[in-house]
XYZ file of C-alpha atoms in Angstrom:
420
model
C 18.156 17.708 13.870
C 14.817 19.160 12.846
C 11.906 19.043 15.227
C 9.827 15.872 14.893
C 6.746 16.281 12.749
C 3.674 14.151 12.278
C 4.398 12.057 9.215
C 2.680 11.553 6.909
C 0.171 14.286 7.521
C -2.654 11.929 6.575
C -2.744 8.201 6.078
C -4.763 6.793 3.176
C -5.430 10.180 1.605
C -1.674 10.625 1.149
C -1.517 7.635 -1.206
C -1.964 7.711 -4.951
C -4.976 6.111 -6.550
C -2.738 3.336 -7.869
C -1.252 2.544 -4.469
C -4.669 2.558 -2.831
C -5.942 0.094 -5.425
C -3.030 -2.170 -4.487
C -3.526 -1.714 -0.762
C -7.279 -2.356 -0.449
C -7.245 -6.080 -1.378
C -4.283 -6.481 0.983
C -6.333 -5.020 3.817
C -9.240 -7.323 2.957
C -6.944 -10.351 3.040
C -5.359 -9.284 6.321
C -8.863 -9.056 7.778
C -9.440 -12.698 6.848
C -6.133 -13.634 8.482
C -7.295 -12.239 11.835
C -8.983 -15.586 12.365
C -5.885 -17.520 11.334
C -4.085 -15.526 14.029
C -6.674 -16.040 16.731
C -8.119 -19.500 16.241
C -5.030 -21.502 17.186
C -5.054 -19.907 20.622
C -8.766 -20.648 20.983
C -8.220 -24.306 20.131
C -5.623 -24.559 22.890
C -8.000 -22.949 25.389
C -11.422 -24.256 24.348
C -10.879 -27.115 21.900
C -12.242 -27.350 18.368
C -15.906 -26.968 19.312
C -15.243 -23.988 21.562
C -13.176 -22.352 18.845
C -16.024 -22.783 16.365
C -18.528 -21.197 18.729
C -16.325 -18.143 19.258
C -15.928 -17.807 15.474
C -19.695 -17.935 15.001
C -20.303 -15.254 17.582
C -17.569 -12.862 16.415
C -18.800 -12.892 12.798
C -22.461 -12.732 13.815
C -21.645 -9.774 16.017
C -19.672 -7.758 13.505
C -20.646 -8.582 9.916
C -24.181 -7.096 9.848
C -22.842 -3.719 10.984
C -19.862 -3.395 8.685
C -21.900 -4.768 5.765
C -24.445 -1.979 6.168
C -21.701 0.600 6.538
C -20.123 -0.358 3.195
C -23.509 -0.418 1.467
C -24.175 3.134 2.585
C -20.653 4.390 1.837
C -20.681 3.112 -1.772
C -24.369 3.739 -2.408
C -25.519 0.229 -3.226
C -28.093 -0.145 -0.474
C -30.987 -2.424 -1.387
C -32.771 -5.621 -0.472
C -31.858 -8.001 -3.318
C -29.285 -10.722 -3.914
C -27.255 -8.214 -5.955
C -26.777 -6.109 -2.825
C -25.772 -9.209 -0.857
C -23.210 -10.218 -3.497
C -21.715 -6.724 -3.716
C -21.301 -6.771 0.040
C -19.414 -10.067 -0.067
C -16.986 -8.580 -2.584
C -16.032 -5.916 -0.034
C -15.997 -8.124 3.065
C -12.938 -9.269 5.030
C -14.696 -12.622 5.260
C -14.361 -13.015 1.483
C -11.129 -11.334 0.305
C -10.835 -11.369 -3.495
C -9.023 -14.253 -5.191
C -7.947 -15.862 -1.902
C -11.643 -16.580 -1.373
C -12.591 -16.702 -5.049
C -16.338 -16.127 -4.998
C -18.193 -16.431 -8.306
C -21.800 -15.275 -8.671
C -24.961 -15.904 -10.673
C -28.128 -13.821 -10.410
C -31.344 -15.547 -11.474
C -33.657 -12.725 -10.435
C -33.631 -10.103 -7.686
C -34.681 -12.699 -5.084
C -32.636 -15.719 -6.235
C -28.988 -16.340 -6.965
C -26.051 -18.637 -6.435
C -22.421 -18.276 -5.519
C -19.583 -20.734 -5.488
C -15.913 -20.678 -4.591
C -13.502 -21.592 -7.358
C -10.783 -21.363 -4.704
C -11.181 -21.200 -0.930
C -7.974 -20.245 0.815
C -9.549 -20.909 4.196
C -10.309 -24.473 3.104
C -6.716 -24.926 1.978
C -5.630 -23.903 5.473
C -8.039 -26.210 7.293
C -8.164 -29.331 5.101
C -4.804 -30.659 6.374
C -6.309 -30.710 9.890
C -8.922 -33.276 8.914
C -12.651 -33.570 8.274
C -13.710 -32.531 11.781
C -12.097 -29.112 11.397
C -13.429 -28.749 7.850
C -16.944 -29.524 9.091
C -16.574 -27.002 11.906
C -15.690 -24.264 9.416
C -17.871 -25.146 6.421
C -20.962 -26.298 8.346
C -21.026 -25.168 11.968
C -19.573 -21.698 11.373
C -20.816 -20.901 7.867
C -24.505 -21.670 8.370
C -25.255 -19.021 11.022
C -22.686 -16.478 9.816
C -23.774 -16.434 6.166
C -27.336 -15.779 7.320
C -26.133 -13.054 9.697
C -24.358 -11.295 6.827
C -27.399 -11.607 4.550
C -29.563 -10.241 7.371
C -27.893 -6.871 6.859
C -29.534 -6.672 3.425
C -32.827 -8.505 3.821
C -34.167 -10.255 6.946
C -35.859 -12.844 4.728
C -32.661 -13.926 2.957
C -31.385 -17.457 3.430
C -28.041 -18.874 2.301
C -28.127 -22.649 1.872
C -25.541 -25.143 0.554
C -25.735 -26.959 -2.762
C -22.568 -28.816 -1.805
C -19.704 -28.076 0.550
C -16.654 -29.704 2.114
C -15.471 -32.120 3.319
C -14.846 -32.672 -0.375
C -15.934 -35.942 -1.943
C -14.023 -36.707 -4.110
C -11.002 -35.059 -2.500
C -10.405 -32.777 -5.510
C -14.030 -31.690 -5.956
C -14.362 -28.371 -7.759
C -15.672 -25.778 -7.155
C -14.836 -26.064 -3.488
C -18.407 -25.264 -2.462
C -21.638 -23.840 -3.890
C -24.574 -22.055 -2.249
C -28.014 -20.697 -3.088
C -29.306 -17.353 -1.863
C -33.077 -17.075 -1.670
C -35.135 -14.133 -0.459
C -38.692 -15.117 0.429
C -41.154 -13.279 2.704
C -42.119 -16.674 4.191
C -38.610 -17.121 5.601
C -38.517 -16.458 9.326
C -35.767 -13.897 10.016
C -32.994 -15.093 12.318
C -33.052 -13.633 15.803
C -30.496 -10.912 16.403
C -28.243 -12.299 19.100
C -27.243 -10.246 22.166
C -23.618 -10.117 21.024
C -24.745 -8.643 17.692
C -26.827 -6.005 19.450
C -23.874 -5.195 21.697
C -21.487 -4.557 18.797
C -24.186 -2.444 17.161
C -23.939 -0.079 20.129
C -20.181 0.478 19.764
C -18.586 3.675 18.526
C -17.052 1.634 15.701
C -20.472 0.809 14.283
C -21.394 4.502 14.055
C -18.153 6.428 13.444
C -18.177 8.791 10.469
C -15.317 8.331 8.029
C -14.020 10.368 5.090
C -16.755 11.523 2.711
C -16.289 10.548 -0.921
C -15.545 13.490 -3.202
C -17.509 13.070 -6.422
C -14.922 15.011 -8.433
C -11.952 13.365 -10.086
C -11.458 10.275 -12.223
C -12.888 6.868 -11.453
C -16.064 5.464 -9.942
C -17.285 7.182 -6.800
C -19.568 4.338 -5.715
C -20.748 0.818 -6.607
C -24.302 1.753 -7.541
C -23.981 0.270 -11.031
C -24.296 -3.366 -12.061
C -22.797 -6.228 -10.090
C -19.384 -7.068 -11.540
C -17.789 -10.503 -11.761
C -14.813 -9.036 -9.890
C -14.287 -5.707 -8.189
C -11.309 -4.037 -9.841
C -10.234 -1.483 -7.286
C -8.234 0.507 -9.828
C -11.551 1.577 -11.363
C -12.579 3.501 -8.233
C -11.662 7.132 -7.662
C -8.918 8.055 -5.240
C -11.465 9.449 -2.799
C -13.643 6.323 -2.966
C -10.594 4.141 -2.338
C -9.697 6.187 0.738
C -13.163 5.527 2.146
C -13.047 1.827 1.219
C -9.667 1.441 2.942
C -11.002 3.141 6.066
C -14.107 0.957 6.089
C -12.050 -2.219 5.666
C -9.806 -1.274 8.588
C -12.935 -0.607 10.622
C -14.096 -4.115 9.708
C -10.900 -5.377 11.386
C -11.750 -3.489 14.563
C -15.376 -4.632 14.596
C -14.362 -8.258 14.123
C -11.794 -7.954 16.921
C -14.436 -6.456 19.216
C -16.755 -9.342 18.398
C -13.921 -11.769 19.142
C -13.254 -10.153 22.506
C -16.944 -10.204 23.468
C -17.170 -13.911 22.616
C -14.004 -14.820 24.504
C -15.036 -12.810 27.568
C -18.145 -14.975 27.911
C -15.935 -18.004 28.470
C -12.972 -16.864 30.593
C -12.073 -14.168 33.089
C -10.941 -10.728 31.963
C -7.222 -11.382 32.254
C -7.421 -14.518 30.108
C -9.675 -12.836 27.530
C -7.250 -9.946 27.131
C -4.286 -12.314 26.891
C -5.900 -14.356 24.090
C -6.977 -11.247 22.174
C -3.515 -9.708 22.569
C -2.016 -12.847 21.018
C -4.488 -12.531 18.144
C -3.436 -8.916 17.645
C 0.280 -9.729 17.818
C 0.074 -12.335 15.083
C -1.975 -10.264 12.649
C -0.013 -7.071 13.390
C 3.229 -8.630 12.196
C 1.799 -10.295 9.099
C -0.164 -7.178 8.080
C 2.921 -4.965 8.408
C 4.965 -7.252 6.193
C 2.263 -7.530 3.530
C 1.682 -3.748 3.454
C 5.435 -3.141 3.126
C 5.798 -5.654 0.315
C 2.643 -4.656 -1.577
C 3.651 -0.989 -1.753
C 7.358 -1.681 -2.295
C 8.345 0.253 0.819
C 11.916 0.188 2.135
C 12.792 -1.580 5.354
C 14.046 1.625 6.961
C 12.457 4.056 9.394
C 10.763 5.991 6.621
C 9.231 2.784 5.300
C 8.076 1.885 8.801
C 6.522 5.337 9.237
C 4.474 4.689 6.088
C 3.385 1.259 7.309
C 2.373 2.659 10.701
C 0.236 5.298 8.968
C -1.652 2.580 7.054
C -1.760 -0.282 9.532
C -5.219 -1.443 10.689
C -4.131 -1.345 14.333
C -3.765 2.440 14.056
C -6.407 3.320 11.475
C -8.816 4.812 10.565
C -7.748 8.047 12.199
C -11.331 9.012 12.962
C -11.476 5.994 15.272
C -7.935 5.546 16.620
C -6.038 8.273 18.487
C -2.462 7.903 17.234
C 0.341 10.011 15.807
C 3.539 9.154 13.969
C 6.468 11.507 14.597
C 9.380 11.199 12.197
C 12.135 13.718 11.552
C 14.220 11.684 9.133
C 16.369 10.113 11.858
C 14.107 9.417 14.822
C 10.718 7.706 14.738
C 8.223 7.829 17.575
C 4.659 6.562 17.834
C 2.069 8.098 20.131
C -0.986 6.015 21.036
C -3.498 8.254 22.777
C -6.231 7.117 25.107
C -8.966 9.517 24.031
C -10.049 7.935 20.776
C -13.349 6.263 19.987
C -11.536 2.930 19.991
C -10.704 3.522 23.653
C -14.413 3.914 24.387
C -14.954 0.493 22.799
C -11.939 -1.133 24.474
C -10.527 -2.183 21.098
C -7.111 -3.299 19.870
C -4.950 -0.269 20.843
C -6.084 -0.569 24.462
C -4.287 -3.917 24.609
C -0.948 -2.185 24.005
C 0.754 -0.519 26.960
C 4.191 -0.128 28.470
C 4.057 -3.632 29.939
C 2.643 -5.225 26.793
C 4.572 -4.106 23.718
C 4.341 -7.461 21.921
C 1.896 -6.325 19.201
C 4.051 -3.277 18.401
C 7.230 -5.361 18.390
C 5.628 -7.741 15.907
C 4.445 -4.820 13.771
C 7.792 -3.033 13.493
C 9.669 -6.301 12.939
C 7.296 -7.129 10.132
C 8.991 -4.246 8.334
C 12.524 -4.981 9.565
C 13.536 -7.634 12.132
C 16.218 -5.253 13.453
C 13.607 -2.780 14.688
C 12.537 -2.719 18.318
C 10.308 -0.415 20.335
C 10.917 1.046 23.777
C 8.785 3.166 26.049
C 9.593 6.868 26.148
C 6.722 7.852 28.405
C 3.344 6.624 29.538
C 0.526 8.271 31.457
C -3.285 8.237 31.366
C -3.231 10.420 28.248
C -1.269 7.922 26.203
C 1.793 5.861 25.398
C 4.838 7.208 23.560
C 7.314 4.717 22.132
C 10.477 5.144 20.093
C 11.780 2.778 17.443
C 15.412 1.702 17.747
C 17.531 -0.371 15.384
C 19.262 -3.354 16.969
C 22.497 -4.868 15.689
C 21.020 -8.367 15.558
C 17.659 -9.294 14.038
C 14.994 -10.493 16.437
C 13.587 -13.999 15.927
C 10.061 -14.179 14.588
C 7.605 -14.360 17.472
C 5.399 -17.394 17.951
C 2.160 -15.515 17.277
C 3.369 -14.318 13.863
C 4.716 -17.762 12.978
C 1.313 -19.287 13.817
C -0.462 -16.788 11.556
C 1.954 -17.525 8.725
C 0.835 -21.148 8.699
C -2.040 -19.826 6.582
C -1.514 -19.885 2.835
C -2.876 -16.341 2.904
C 0.320 -15.024 4.477
C 2.172 -15.574 1.206
C -0.749 -15.168 -1.199
C -0.170 -13.059 -4.318
C -2.924 -11.181 -6.121
C -3.063 -11.131 -9.899
C -4.498 -8.769 -12.486
C -7.591 -10.419 -13.949
C -8.315 -7.725 -16.484
C -11.569 -5.878 -17.054
C -14.446 -7.499 -15.118
C -17.734 -8.280 -16.800
C -21.075 -7.090 -15.436
C -23.383 -9.848 -14.212
C -26.980 -9.578 -15.311
C -30.076 -11.603 -14.463
C -29.855 -14.984 -16.180
């Protein structure tokens, strides 16, 4: 047996441009499903109204910071509705096609968007009008403005119409105006937003974009009807993938801050660990399927290298060791994510549930066991059991969302959107 080596040597940078273009929308969708994973547990603990308040605070806390990060990374910083709309196209709150945003720009200060399909609405409508109102009114009003705040403090997002749908098949599902006016009073930055702005995640430096090679290196050109990720360069796609995974971490930190305000530390960690377990399993399965990876140890090693729990590498201290026959995962405790108290800190020798869900998302026969654990980190090995493990409750809850089985389609060459 050869000595174990870190495999692959890098995560996103090891992928082809084509595979990255396939992976990025998957990561955006998995970011949206974080809420599908977490909200059911909040409803049990806090009820519908408490769940809605946590959702408001987690998105308010995280979205302004990751929106600005993506603007800077892809060089489309500005203060107009075009900048706001570009940001939505690269936001885990609005994954392409599943949340099918369409846009119109009237002038730099005025525009509209509408959703031809809202996967989140499809998930919530069966629960009744009260839950639809919580999502489409109570949550959207403050969180849309918080996202727009990242571009222009005088931006306001207001509904033209929105669910509950009357009639029941109303289309588009909702429509909104975006207006930037100096007379608009900027929303107050909430303490939870300021707190997330002080995290290492908000400031971490990720892979610079190499301006050589084929494809677009930024999104500084016109607003497009759809972002076709295949048009970006390999280097730009690496950075986008890293930023999207960081969006996951920022949202999870916002979630944890909001939950901690309402329960003691043990309960807050338990709820957030359940959130992580559900999304870890679903994300692993979608990454495996999207890239056509095998359900063997080599396929799992690839999934681990790309999974949002363990990426981006500049933020998470982890290492995959695979020698062709034995697979081990090291989760260190000296990463920036450990400073923030993010997702990987919820995984330890006594709490392997998120890792079990992750590896079984690739193959239900896989199981993890502790090899060693000390203050420096946790080392686990992956074994193959004779019998498949049943799907855990947290993953099953997340799969209630239509997003768990959603399939992206090729929509062809997108058209640029100009001022009407």
